[in-house]
CSV table of C-alpha atoms in Angstrom, one decimal:
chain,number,residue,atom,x,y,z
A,8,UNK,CA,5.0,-0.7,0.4
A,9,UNK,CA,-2.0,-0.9,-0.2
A,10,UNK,CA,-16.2,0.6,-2.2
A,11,UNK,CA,-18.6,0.9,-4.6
A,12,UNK,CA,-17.7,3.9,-6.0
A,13,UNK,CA,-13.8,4.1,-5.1
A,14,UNK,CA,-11.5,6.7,-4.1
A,15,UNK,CA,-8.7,6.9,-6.9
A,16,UNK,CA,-6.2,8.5,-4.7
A,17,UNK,CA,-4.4,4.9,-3.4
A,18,UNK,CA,-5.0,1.2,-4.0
A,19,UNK,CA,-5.7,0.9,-0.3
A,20,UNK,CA,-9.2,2.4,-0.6
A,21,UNK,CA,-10.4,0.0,-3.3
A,22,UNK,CA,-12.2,-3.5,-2.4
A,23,UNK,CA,-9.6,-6.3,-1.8
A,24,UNK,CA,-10.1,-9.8,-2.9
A,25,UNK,CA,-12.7,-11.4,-0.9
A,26,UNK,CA,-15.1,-8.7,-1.1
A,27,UNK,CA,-18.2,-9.1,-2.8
A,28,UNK,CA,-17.9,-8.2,-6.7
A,29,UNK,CA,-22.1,-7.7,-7.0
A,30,UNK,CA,-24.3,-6.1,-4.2
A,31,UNK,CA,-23.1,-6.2,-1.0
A,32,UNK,CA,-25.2,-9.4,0.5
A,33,UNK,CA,-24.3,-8.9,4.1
A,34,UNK,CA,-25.9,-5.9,4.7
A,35,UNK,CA,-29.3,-5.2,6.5
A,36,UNK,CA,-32.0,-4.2,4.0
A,37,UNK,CA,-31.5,-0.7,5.3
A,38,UNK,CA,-28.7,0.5,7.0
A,39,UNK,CA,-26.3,-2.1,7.2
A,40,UNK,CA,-24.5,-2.7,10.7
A,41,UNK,CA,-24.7,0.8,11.5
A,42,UNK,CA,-28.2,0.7,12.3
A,43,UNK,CA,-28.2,4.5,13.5
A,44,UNK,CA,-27.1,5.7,11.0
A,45,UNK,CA,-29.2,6.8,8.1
A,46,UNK,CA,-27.7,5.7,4.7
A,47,UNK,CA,-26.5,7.8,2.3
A,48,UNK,CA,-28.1,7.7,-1.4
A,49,UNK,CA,-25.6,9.9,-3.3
A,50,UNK,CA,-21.8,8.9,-3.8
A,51,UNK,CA,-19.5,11.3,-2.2
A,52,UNK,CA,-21.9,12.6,0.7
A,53,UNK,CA,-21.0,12.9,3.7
A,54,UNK,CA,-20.5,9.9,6.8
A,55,UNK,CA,-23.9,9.1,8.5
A,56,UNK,CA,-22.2,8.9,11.6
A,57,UNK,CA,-19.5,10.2,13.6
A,58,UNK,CA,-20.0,5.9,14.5
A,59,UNK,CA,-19.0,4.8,11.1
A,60,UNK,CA,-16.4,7.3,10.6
A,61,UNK,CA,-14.6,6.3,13.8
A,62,UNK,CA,-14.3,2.9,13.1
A,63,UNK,CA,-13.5,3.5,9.6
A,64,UNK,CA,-10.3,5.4,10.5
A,65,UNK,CA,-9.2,3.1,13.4
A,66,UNK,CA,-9.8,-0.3,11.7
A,67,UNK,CA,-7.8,1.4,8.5
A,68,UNK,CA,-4.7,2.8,10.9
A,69,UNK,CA,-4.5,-0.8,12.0
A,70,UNK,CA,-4.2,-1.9,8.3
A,71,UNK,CA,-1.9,0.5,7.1
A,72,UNK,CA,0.6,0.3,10.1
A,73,UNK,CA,1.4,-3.3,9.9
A,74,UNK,CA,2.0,-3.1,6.6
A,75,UNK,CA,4.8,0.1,7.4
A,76,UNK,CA,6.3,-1.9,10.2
A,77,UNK,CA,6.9,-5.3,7.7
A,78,UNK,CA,7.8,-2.8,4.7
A,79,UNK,CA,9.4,0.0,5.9
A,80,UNK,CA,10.6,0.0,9.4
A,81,UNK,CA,12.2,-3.3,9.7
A,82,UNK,CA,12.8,-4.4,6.1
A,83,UNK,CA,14.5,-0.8,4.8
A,84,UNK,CA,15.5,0.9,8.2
A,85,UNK,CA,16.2,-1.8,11.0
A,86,UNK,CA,18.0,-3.9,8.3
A,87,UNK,CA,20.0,-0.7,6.9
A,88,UNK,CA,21.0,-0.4,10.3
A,89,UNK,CA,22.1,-3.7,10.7
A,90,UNK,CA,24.7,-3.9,8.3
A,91,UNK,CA,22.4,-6.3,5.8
A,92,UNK,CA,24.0,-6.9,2.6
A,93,UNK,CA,22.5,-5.0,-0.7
A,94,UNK,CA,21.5,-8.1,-2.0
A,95,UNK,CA,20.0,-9.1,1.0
A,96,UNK,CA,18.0,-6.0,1.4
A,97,UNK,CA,16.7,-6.0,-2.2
A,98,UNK,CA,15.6,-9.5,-1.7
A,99,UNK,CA,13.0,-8.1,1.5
A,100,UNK,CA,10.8,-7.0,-1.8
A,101,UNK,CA,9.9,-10.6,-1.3
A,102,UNK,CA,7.9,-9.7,1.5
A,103,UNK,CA,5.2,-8.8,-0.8
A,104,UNK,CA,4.3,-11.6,-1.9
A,105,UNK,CA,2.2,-12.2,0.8
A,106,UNK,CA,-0.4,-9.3,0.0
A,107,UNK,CA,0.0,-10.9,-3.6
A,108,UNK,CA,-1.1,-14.1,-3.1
A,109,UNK,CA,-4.0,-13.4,-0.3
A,110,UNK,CA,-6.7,-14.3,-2.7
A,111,UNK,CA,-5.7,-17.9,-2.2
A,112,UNK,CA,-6.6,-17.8,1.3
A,113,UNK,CA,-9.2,-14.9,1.6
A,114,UNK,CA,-12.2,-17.0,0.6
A,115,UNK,CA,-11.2,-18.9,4.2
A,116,UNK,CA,-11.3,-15.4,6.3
A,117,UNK,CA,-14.6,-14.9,4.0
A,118,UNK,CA,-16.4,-18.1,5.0
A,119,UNK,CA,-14.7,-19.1,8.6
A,120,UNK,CA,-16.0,-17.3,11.8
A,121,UNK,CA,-16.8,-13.1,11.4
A,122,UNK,CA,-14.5,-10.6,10.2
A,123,UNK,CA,-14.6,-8.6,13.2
A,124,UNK,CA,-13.6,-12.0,14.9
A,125,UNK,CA,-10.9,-12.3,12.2
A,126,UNK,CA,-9.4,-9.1,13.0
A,127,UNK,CA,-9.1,-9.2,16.8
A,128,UNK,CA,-7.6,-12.1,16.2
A,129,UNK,CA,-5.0,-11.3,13.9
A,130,UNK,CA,-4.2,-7.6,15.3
A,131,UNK,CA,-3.6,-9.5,18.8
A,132,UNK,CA,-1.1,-11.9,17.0
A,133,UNK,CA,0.7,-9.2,15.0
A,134,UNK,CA,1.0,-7.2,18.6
A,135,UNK,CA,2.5,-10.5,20.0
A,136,UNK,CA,4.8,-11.4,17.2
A,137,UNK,CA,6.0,-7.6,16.9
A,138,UNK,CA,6.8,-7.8,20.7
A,139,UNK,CA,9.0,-10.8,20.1
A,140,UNK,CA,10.4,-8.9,17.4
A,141,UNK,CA,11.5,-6.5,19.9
A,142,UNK,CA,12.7,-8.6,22.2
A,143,UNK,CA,15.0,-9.7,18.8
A,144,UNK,CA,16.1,-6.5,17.4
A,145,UNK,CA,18.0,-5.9,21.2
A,146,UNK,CA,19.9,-8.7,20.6
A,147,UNK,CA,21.0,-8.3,17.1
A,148,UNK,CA,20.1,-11.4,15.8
A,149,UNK,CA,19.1,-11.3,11.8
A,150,UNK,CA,17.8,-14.8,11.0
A,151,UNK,CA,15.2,-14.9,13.5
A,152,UNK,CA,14.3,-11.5,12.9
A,153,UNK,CA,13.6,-12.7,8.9
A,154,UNK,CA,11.5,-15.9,9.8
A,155,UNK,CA,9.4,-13.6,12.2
A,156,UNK,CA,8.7,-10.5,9.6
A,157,UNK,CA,7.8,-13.5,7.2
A,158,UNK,CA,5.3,-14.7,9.6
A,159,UNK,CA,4.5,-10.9,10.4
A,160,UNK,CA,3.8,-10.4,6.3
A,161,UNK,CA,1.5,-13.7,6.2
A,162,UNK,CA,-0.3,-12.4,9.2
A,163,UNK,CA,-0.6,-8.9,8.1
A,164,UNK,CA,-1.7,-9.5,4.8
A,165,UNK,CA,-5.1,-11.6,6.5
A,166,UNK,CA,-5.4,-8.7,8.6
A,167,UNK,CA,-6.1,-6.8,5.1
A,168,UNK,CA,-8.7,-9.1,3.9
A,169,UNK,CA,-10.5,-9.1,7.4
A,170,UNK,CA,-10.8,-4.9,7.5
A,171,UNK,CA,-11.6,-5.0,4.1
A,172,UNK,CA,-14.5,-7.7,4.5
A,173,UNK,CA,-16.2,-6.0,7.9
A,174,UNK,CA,-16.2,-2.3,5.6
A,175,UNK,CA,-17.7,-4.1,2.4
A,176,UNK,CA,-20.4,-5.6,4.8
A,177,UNK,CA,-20.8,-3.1,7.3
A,178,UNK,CA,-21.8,-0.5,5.2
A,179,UNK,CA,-24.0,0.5,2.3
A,180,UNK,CA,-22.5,0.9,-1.1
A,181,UNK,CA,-23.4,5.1,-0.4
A,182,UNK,CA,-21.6,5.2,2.8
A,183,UNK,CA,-18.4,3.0,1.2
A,184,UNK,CA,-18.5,5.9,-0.8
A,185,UNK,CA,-18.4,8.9,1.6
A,186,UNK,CA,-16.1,7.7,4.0
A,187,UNK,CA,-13.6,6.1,1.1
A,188,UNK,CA,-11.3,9.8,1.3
A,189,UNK,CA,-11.4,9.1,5.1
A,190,UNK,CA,-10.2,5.4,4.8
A,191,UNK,CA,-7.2,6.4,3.0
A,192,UNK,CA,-6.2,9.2,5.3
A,193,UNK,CA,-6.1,6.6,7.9
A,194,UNK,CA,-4.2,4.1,6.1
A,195,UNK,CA,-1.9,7.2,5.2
A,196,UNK,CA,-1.3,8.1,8.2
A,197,UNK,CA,-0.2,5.2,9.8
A,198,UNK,CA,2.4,4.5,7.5
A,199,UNK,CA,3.4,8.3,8.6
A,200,UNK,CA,3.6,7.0,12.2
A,201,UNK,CA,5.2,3.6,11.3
A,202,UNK,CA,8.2,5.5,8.8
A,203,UNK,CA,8.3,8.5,10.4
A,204,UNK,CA,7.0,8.2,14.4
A,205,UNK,CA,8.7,4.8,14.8
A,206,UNK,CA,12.1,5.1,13.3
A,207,UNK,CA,12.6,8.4,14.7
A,208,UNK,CA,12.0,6.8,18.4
A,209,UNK,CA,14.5,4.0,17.3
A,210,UNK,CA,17.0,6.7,16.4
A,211,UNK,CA,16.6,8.2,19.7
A,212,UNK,CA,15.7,5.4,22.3
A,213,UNK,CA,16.2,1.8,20.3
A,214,UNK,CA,14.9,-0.4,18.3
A,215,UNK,CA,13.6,-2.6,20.8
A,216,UNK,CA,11.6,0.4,22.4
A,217,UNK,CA,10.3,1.6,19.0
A,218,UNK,CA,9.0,-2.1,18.2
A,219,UNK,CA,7.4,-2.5,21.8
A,220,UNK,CA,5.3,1.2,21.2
A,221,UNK,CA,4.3,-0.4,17.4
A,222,UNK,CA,2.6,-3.8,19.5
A,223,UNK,CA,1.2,-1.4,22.4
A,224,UNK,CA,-0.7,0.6,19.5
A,225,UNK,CA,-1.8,-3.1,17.6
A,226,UNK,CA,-2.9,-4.4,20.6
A,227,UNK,CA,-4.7,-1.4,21.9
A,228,UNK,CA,-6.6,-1.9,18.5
A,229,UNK,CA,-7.7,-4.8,19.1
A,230,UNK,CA,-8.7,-4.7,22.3
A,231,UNK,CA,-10.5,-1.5,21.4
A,232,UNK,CA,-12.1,-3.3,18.3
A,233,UNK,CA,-13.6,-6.1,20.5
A,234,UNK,CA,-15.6,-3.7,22.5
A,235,UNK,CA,-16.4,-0.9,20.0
A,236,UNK,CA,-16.9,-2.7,16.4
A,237,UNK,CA,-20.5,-4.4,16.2
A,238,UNK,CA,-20.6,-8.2,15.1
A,239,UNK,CA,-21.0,-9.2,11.5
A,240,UNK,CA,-22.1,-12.4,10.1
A,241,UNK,CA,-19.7,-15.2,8.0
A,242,UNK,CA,-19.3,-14.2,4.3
A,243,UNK,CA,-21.4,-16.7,1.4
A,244,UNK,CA,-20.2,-18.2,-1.5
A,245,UNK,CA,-19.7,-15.9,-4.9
A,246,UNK,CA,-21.8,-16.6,-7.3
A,247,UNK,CA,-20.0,-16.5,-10.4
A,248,UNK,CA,-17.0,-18.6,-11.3
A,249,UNK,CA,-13.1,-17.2,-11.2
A,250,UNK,CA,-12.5,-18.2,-14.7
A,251,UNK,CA,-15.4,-16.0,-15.8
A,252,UNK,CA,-13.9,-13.0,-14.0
A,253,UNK,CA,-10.3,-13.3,-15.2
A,254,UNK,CA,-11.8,-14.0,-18.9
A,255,UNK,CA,-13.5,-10.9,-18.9
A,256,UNK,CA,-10.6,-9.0,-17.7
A,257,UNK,CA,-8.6,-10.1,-20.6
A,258,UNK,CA,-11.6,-9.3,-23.2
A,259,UNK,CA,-10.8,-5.6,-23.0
A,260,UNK,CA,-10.0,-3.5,-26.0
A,261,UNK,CA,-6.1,-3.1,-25.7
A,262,UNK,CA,-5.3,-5.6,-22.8
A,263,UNK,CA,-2.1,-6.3,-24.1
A,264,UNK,CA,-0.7,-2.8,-24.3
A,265,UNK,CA,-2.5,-2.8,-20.9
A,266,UNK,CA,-0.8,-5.0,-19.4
A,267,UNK,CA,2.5,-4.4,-20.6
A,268,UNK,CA,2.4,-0.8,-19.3
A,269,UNK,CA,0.9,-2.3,-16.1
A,270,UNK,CA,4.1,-4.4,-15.7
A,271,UNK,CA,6.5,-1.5,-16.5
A,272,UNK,CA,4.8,1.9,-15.4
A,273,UNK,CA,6.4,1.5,-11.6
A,274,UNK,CA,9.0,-0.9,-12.2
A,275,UNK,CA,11.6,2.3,-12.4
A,276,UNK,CA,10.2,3.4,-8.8
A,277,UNK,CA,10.5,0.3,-7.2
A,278,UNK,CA,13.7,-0.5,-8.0
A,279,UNK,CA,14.9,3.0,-6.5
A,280,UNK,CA,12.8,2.8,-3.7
A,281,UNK,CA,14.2,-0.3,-2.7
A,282,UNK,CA,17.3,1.2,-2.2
A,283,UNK,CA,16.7,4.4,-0.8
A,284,UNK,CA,17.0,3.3,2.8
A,285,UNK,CA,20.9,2.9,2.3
A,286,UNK,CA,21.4,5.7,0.3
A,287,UNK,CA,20.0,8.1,2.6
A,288,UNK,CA,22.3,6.1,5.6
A,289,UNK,CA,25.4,6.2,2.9
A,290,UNK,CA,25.2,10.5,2.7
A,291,UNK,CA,25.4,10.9,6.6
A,292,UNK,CA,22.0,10.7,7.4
A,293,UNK,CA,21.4,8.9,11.1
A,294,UNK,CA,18.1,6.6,12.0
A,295,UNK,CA,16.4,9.8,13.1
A,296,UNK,CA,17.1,11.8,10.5
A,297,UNK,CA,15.9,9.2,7.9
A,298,UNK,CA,12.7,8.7,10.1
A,299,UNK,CA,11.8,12.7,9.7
A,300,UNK,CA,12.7,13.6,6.0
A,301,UNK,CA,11.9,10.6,4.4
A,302,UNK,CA,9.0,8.7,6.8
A,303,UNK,CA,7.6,11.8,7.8
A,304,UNK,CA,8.4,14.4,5.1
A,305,UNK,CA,8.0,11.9,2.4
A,306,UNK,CA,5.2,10.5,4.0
A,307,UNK,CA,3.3,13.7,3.9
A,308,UNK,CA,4.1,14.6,0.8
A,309,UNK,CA,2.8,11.7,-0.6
A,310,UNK,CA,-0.4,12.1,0.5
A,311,UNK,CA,-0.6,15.7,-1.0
A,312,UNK,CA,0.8,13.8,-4.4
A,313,UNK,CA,-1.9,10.7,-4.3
A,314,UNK,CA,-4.7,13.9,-3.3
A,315,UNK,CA,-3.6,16.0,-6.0
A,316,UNK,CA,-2.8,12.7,-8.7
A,317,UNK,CA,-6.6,12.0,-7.7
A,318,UNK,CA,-8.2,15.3,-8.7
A,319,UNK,CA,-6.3,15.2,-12.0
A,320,UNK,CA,-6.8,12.3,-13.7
A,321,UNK,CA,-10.1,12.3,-12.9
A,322,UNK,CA,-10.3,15.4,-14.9
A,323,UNK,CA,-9.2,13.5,-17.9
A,324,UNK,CA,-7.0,10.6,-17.8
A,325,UNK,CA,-6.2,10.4,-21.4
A,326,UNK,CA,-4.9,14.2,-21.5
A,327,UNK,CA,-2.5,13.4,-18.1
A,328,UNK,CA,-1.2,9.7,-18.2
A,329,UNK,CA,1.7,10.3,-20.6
A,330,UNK,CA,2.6,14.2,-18.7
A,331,UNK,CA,2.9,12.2,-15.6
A,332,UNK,CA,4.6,8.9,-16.6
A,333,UNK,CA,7.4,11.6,-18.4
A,334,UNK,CA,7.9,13.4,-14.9
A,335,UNK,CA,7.5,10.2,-12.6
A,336,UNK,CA,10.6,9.0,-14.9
A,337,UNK,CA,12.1,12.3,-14.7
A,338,UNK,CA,12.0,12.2,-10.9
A,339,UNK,CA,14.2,9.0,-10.5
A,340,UNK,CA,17.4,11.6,-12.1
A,341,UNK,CA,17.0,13.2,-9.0
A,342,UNK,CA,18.4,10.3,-7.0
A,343,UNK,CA,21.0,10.3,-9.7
A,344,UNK,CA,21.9,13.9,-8.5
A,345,UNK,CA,21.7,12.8,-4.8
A,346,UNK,CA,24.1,9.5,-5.5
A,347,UNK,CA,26.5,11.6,-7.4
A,348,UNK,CA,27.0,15.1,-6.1
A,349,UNK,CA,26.6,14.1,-2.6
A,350,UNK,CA,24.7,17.5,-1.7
A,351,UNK,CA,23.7,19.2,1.8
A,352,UNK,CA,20.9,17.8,4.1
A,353,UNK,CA,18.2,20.7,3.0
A,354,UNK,CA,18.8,19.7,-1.0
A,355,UNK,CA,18.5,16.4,0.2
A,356,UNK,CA,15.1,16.7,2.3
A,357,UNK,CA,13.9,19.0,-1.5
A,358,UNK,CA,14.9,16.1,-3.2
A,359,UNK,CA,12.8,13.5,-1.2
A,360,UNK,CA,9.9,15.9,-1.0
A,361,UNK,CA,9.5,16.7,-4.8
A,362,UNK,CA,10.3,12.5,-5.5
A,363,UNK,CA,7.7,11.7,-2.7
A,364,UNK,CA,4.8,14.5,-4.5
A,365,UNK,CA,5.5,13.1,-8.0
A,366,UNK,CA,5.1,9.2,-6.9
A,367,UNK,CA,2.0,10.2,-5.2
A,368,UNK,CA,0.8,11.6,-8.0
A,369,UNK,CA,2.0,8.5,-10.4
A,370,UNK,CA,0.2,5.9,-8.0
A,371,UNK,CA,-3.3,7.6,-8.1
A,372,UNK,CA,-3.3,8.4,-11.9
A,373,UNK,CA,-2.2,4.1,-12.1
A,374,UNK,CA,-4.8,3.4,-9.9
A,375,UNK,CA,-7.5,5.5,-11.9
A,376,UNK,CA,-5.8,3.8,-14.8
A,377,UNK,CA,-6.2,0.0,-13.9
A,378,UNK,CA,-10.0,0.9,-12.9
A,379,UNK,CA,-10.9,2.1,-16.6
A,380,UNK,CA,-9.7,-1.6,-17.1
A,381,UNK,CA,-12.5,-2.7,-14.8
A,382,UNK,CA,-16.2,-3.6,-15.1
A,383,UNK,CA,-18.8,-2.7,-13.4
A,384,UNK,CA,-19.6,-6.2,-12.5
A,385,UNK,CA,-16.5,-7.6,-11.4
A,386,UNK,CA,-14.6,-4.5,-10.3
A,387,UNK,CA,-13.4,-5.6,-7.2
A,388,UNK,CA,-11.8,-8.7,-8.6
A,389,UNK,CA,-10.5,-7.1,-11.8
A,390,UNK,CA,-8.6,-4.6,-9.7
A,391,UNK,CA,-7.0,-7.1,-7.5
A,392,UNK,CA,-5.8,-8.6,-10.5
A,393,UNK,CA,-4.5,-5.8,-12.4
A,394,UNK,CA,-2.9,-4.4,-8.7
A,395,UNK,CA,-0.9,-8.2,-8.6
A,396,UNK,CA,0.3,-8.0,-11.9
A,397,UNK,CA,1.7,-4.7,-11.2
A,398,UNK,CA,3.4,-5.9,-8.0
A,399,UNK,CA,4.8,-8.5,-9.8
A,400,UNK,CA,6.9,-6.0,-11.0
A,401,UNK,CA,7.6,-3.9,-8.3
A,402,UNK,CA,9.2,-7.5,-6.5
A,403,UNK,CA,11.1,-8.7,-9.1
A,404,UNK,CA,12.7,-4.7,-9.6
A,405,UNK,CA,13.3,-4.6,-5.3
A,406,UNK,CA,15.2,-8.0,-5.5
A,407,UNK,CA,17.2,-7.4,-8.8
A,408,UNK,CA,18.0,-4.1,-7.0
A,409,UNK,CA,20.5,-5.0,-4.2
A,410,UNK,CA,22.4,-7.2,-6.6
A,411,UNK,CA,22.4,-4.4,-9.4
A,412,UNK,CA,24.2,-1.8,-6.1
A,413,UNK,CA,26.5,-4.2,-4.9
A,414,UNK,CA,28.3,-4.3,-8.5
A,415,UNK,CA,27.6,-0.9,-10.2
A,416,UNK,CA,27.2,1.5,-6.8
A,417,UNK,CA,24.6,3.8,-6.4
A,418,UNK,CA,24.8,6.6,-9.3
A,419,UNK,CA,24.6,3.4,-11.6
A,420,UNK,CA,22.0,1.5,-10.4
A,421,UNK,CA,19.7,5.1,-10.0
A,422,UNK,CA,20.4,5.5,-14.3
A,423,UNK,CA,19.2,2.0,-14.5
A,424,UNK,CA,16.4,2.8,-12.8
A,425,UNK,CA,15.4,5.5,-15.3
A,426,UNK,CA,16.2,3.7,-17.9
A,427,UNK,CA,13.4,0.4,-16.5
A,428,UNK,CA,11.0,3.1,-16.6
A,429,UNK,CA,11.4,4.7,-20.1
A,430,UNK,CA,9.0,1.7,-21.6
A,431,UNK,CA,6.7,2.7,-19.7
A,432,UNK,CA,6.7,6.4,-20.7
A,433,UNK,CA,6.6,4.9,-24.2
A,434,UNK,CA,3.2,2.9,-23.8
A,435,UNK,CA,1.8,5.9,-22.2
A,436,UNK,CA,0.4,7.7,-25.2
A,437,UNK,CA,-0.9,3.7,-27.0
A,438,UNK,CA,-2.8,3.3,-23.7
A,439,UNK,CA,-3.9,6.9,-23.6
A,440,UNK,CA,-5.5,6.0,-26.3
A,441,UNK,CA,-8.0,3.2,-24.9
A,442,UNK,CA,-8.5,4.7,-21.5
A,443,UNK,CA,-10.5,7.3,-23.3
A,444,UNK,CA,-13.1,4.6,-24.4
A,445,UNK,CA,-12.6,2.5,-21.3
């Protein structure tokens, strides 16, 4: 279920498609739309002001917990609940699709009205649709639940390209770089509230009362970013064609190895994410209990993972990608342990913790991996592009996944699991190789 000098810790902290691939043309010529704030010169100093830093971490809480409540709360917990089908619940990886395919629509957000306009707007319409959605999930009814997470996912995903629009032209390319660590701490931690916060008050009061906090928070947001954030002005057109982006992407030493190990590195993950939800239900574990060791716990141990992946590989990429494609692979056995031996709650919660750290880990070395693929000049759009391809793999694994369980069971479909992600611990040491010249 994601700046000019960007934070490798999580794909959520890197430019989306829409933002500006050269200099940043909507800022001031000094100090961008944070006009009190002095700018920052050096990468990696601190915010100018406490101004910048709180809208940074509201606007980034509001993009990261729509994305939990299409992803995580509904599609995995409110559906395991429900009784859906495996192959039902494998095919919600379709779902993604929607943060996939933005750029076909983001040049739109970029050119029509403001972002900050943009982002009222669509905060206020995810707050109304997740209230319907409430008003749903008390009376049980599962088709009109999926049309309206679709819509939810469509509407989300702009969402996205509008928060990432205002920050690219809010800000100065130094202050994208000092507040980057505090952008994905926000995002972080909404998912945290959405996984964790949410399901555990759906386990203990209702869905319907869980879903009606999750719009009260969205539509406080917005409301709150209509007074507070300052206005910006409508995006311009890009200078340079797509065609001359994507070539250049594909003229890189190695792309092919690149882009095979793209498509398998998380492929293993992805299919036992997918299916985590109902495993955790299957050994005894209630809506509250998953909603504290796996959206809270996990959560949390996550973010130490993608801080921790971060300082690593940025310590020597070549040295650490094959270590840590060999234990990411590893972890996916423990699931195998969990499906098969059936153990206690606490080895269940050390299982979730130490497969939550090691994925945190594997998704900050990928994302420090993809940007050695990148360019200086088209950075933004060559890590869109290598992000899609990747999640092009990560769907097609979450709806193969429920179909795979509903025939084999779970100690089976865990194995094969593993076994989808020992490609990719082969191409580690080829690509090794290039991302030391990269």
């Amino acid at each position: 279920m994601t700046a000019a000098c960007p934070d490798m810790t999580d794909p959520k902290s890197l430019p989306r498609t829409g933002a500006s691939d050269g200099p940043n043309p909507y800022a001031p010529p000094a100090q961008g739309l944070d006009s009190d704030s002095a700018p920052s010169s050096v990468a990696g100093q601190a915010p100018s002001t406490p101004r910048a830093l709180g809208w940074v971490l509201s606007t980034y809480f509001a993009e990261g917990l729509p994305y939990s409540l299409v992803h995580q709360v509904i599609a995995q917990q409110y559906f395991t609940d429900k009784g859906l089908p495996f192959e039902a619940l494998g095919m919600t990886a379709l779902l993604h699709l929607p943060w996939n395919a933005k750029f076909l629509w983001s040049p739109l957000v970029d050119r029509i009205a403001t972002a900050k306009r943009w982002l009222v707007g669509v905060q206020l319409t995810l707050s109304v649709l997740l209230f319907l959605a409430s008003m749903i999930a008390e009376q049980g009814a599962l088709m009109p639940m999926v049309f309206l997470l679709t819509a939810m996912a469509f509407v989300a995903a702009t969402n996205d390209i509008a928060i990432d629009a205002y920050y690219m032209r809010a800000l100065e390319k130094g202050q994208q770089a000092s507040l980057t660590g505090f952008r994905v701490m926000a995002y972080r931690a909404a998912l945290l509230a959405g996984n964790g916060g949410l399901v555990m008050i759906a386990g203990t009061w209702g869905w319907g009362n869980a879903l009606r906090v999750g719009a009260l928070i969205l539509a406080a947001e917005a409301v709150g970013h209509a007074f507070l954030l300052r206005s910006d002005a409508p995006g311009e057109a890009r200078g340079l064609p797509l065609w001359n982006t994507v070539s250049s992407f594909f003229a890189r030493p190695g792309i092919l190895w690149a882009l095979a190990f793209i498509l398998t590195f998380k492929a293993g993950d992805a299919m036992m994410f997918a299916m985590n939800a109902p495993l955790l239900k299957d050994l005894g574990l209630g809506t509250t209990e998953r909603g504290f060791y796996y959206g809270t716990l996990g959560t949390a141990a996550s973010i130490a993972g993608s801080l921790l992946g971060g300082l690593i590989a940025t310590r020597g990429l070549s040295r650490v990608l094959t270590p840590v494609a060999i234990v990411q692979s590893l972890a996916i056995l423990l699931y195998v342990v969990l499906a098969a031996f059936r153990p206690s709650i606490p080895t269940i919660a050390a299982v979730i913790i130490a497969e939550q750290l090691v994925a945190g880990v594997g998704s900050s070395v990928f994302v420090v991996f993809i940007l050695r693929l990148c360019d200086g000049a088209h950075k933004a759009t060559h890590f869109a592009f290598g992000t899609a391809l990747m999640s092009v793999a990560v769907t097609l694994a979450g709806m193969a996944s429920g179909f795979i369980l509903s025939r084999v069971g779970f100690t089976n479909l865990f194995l094969i699991a593993f076994a989808i992600s020992i490609p990719g611990v082969l191409l580690a040491p080829i690509v090794s190789r290039y991302a030391k010249t990269a």
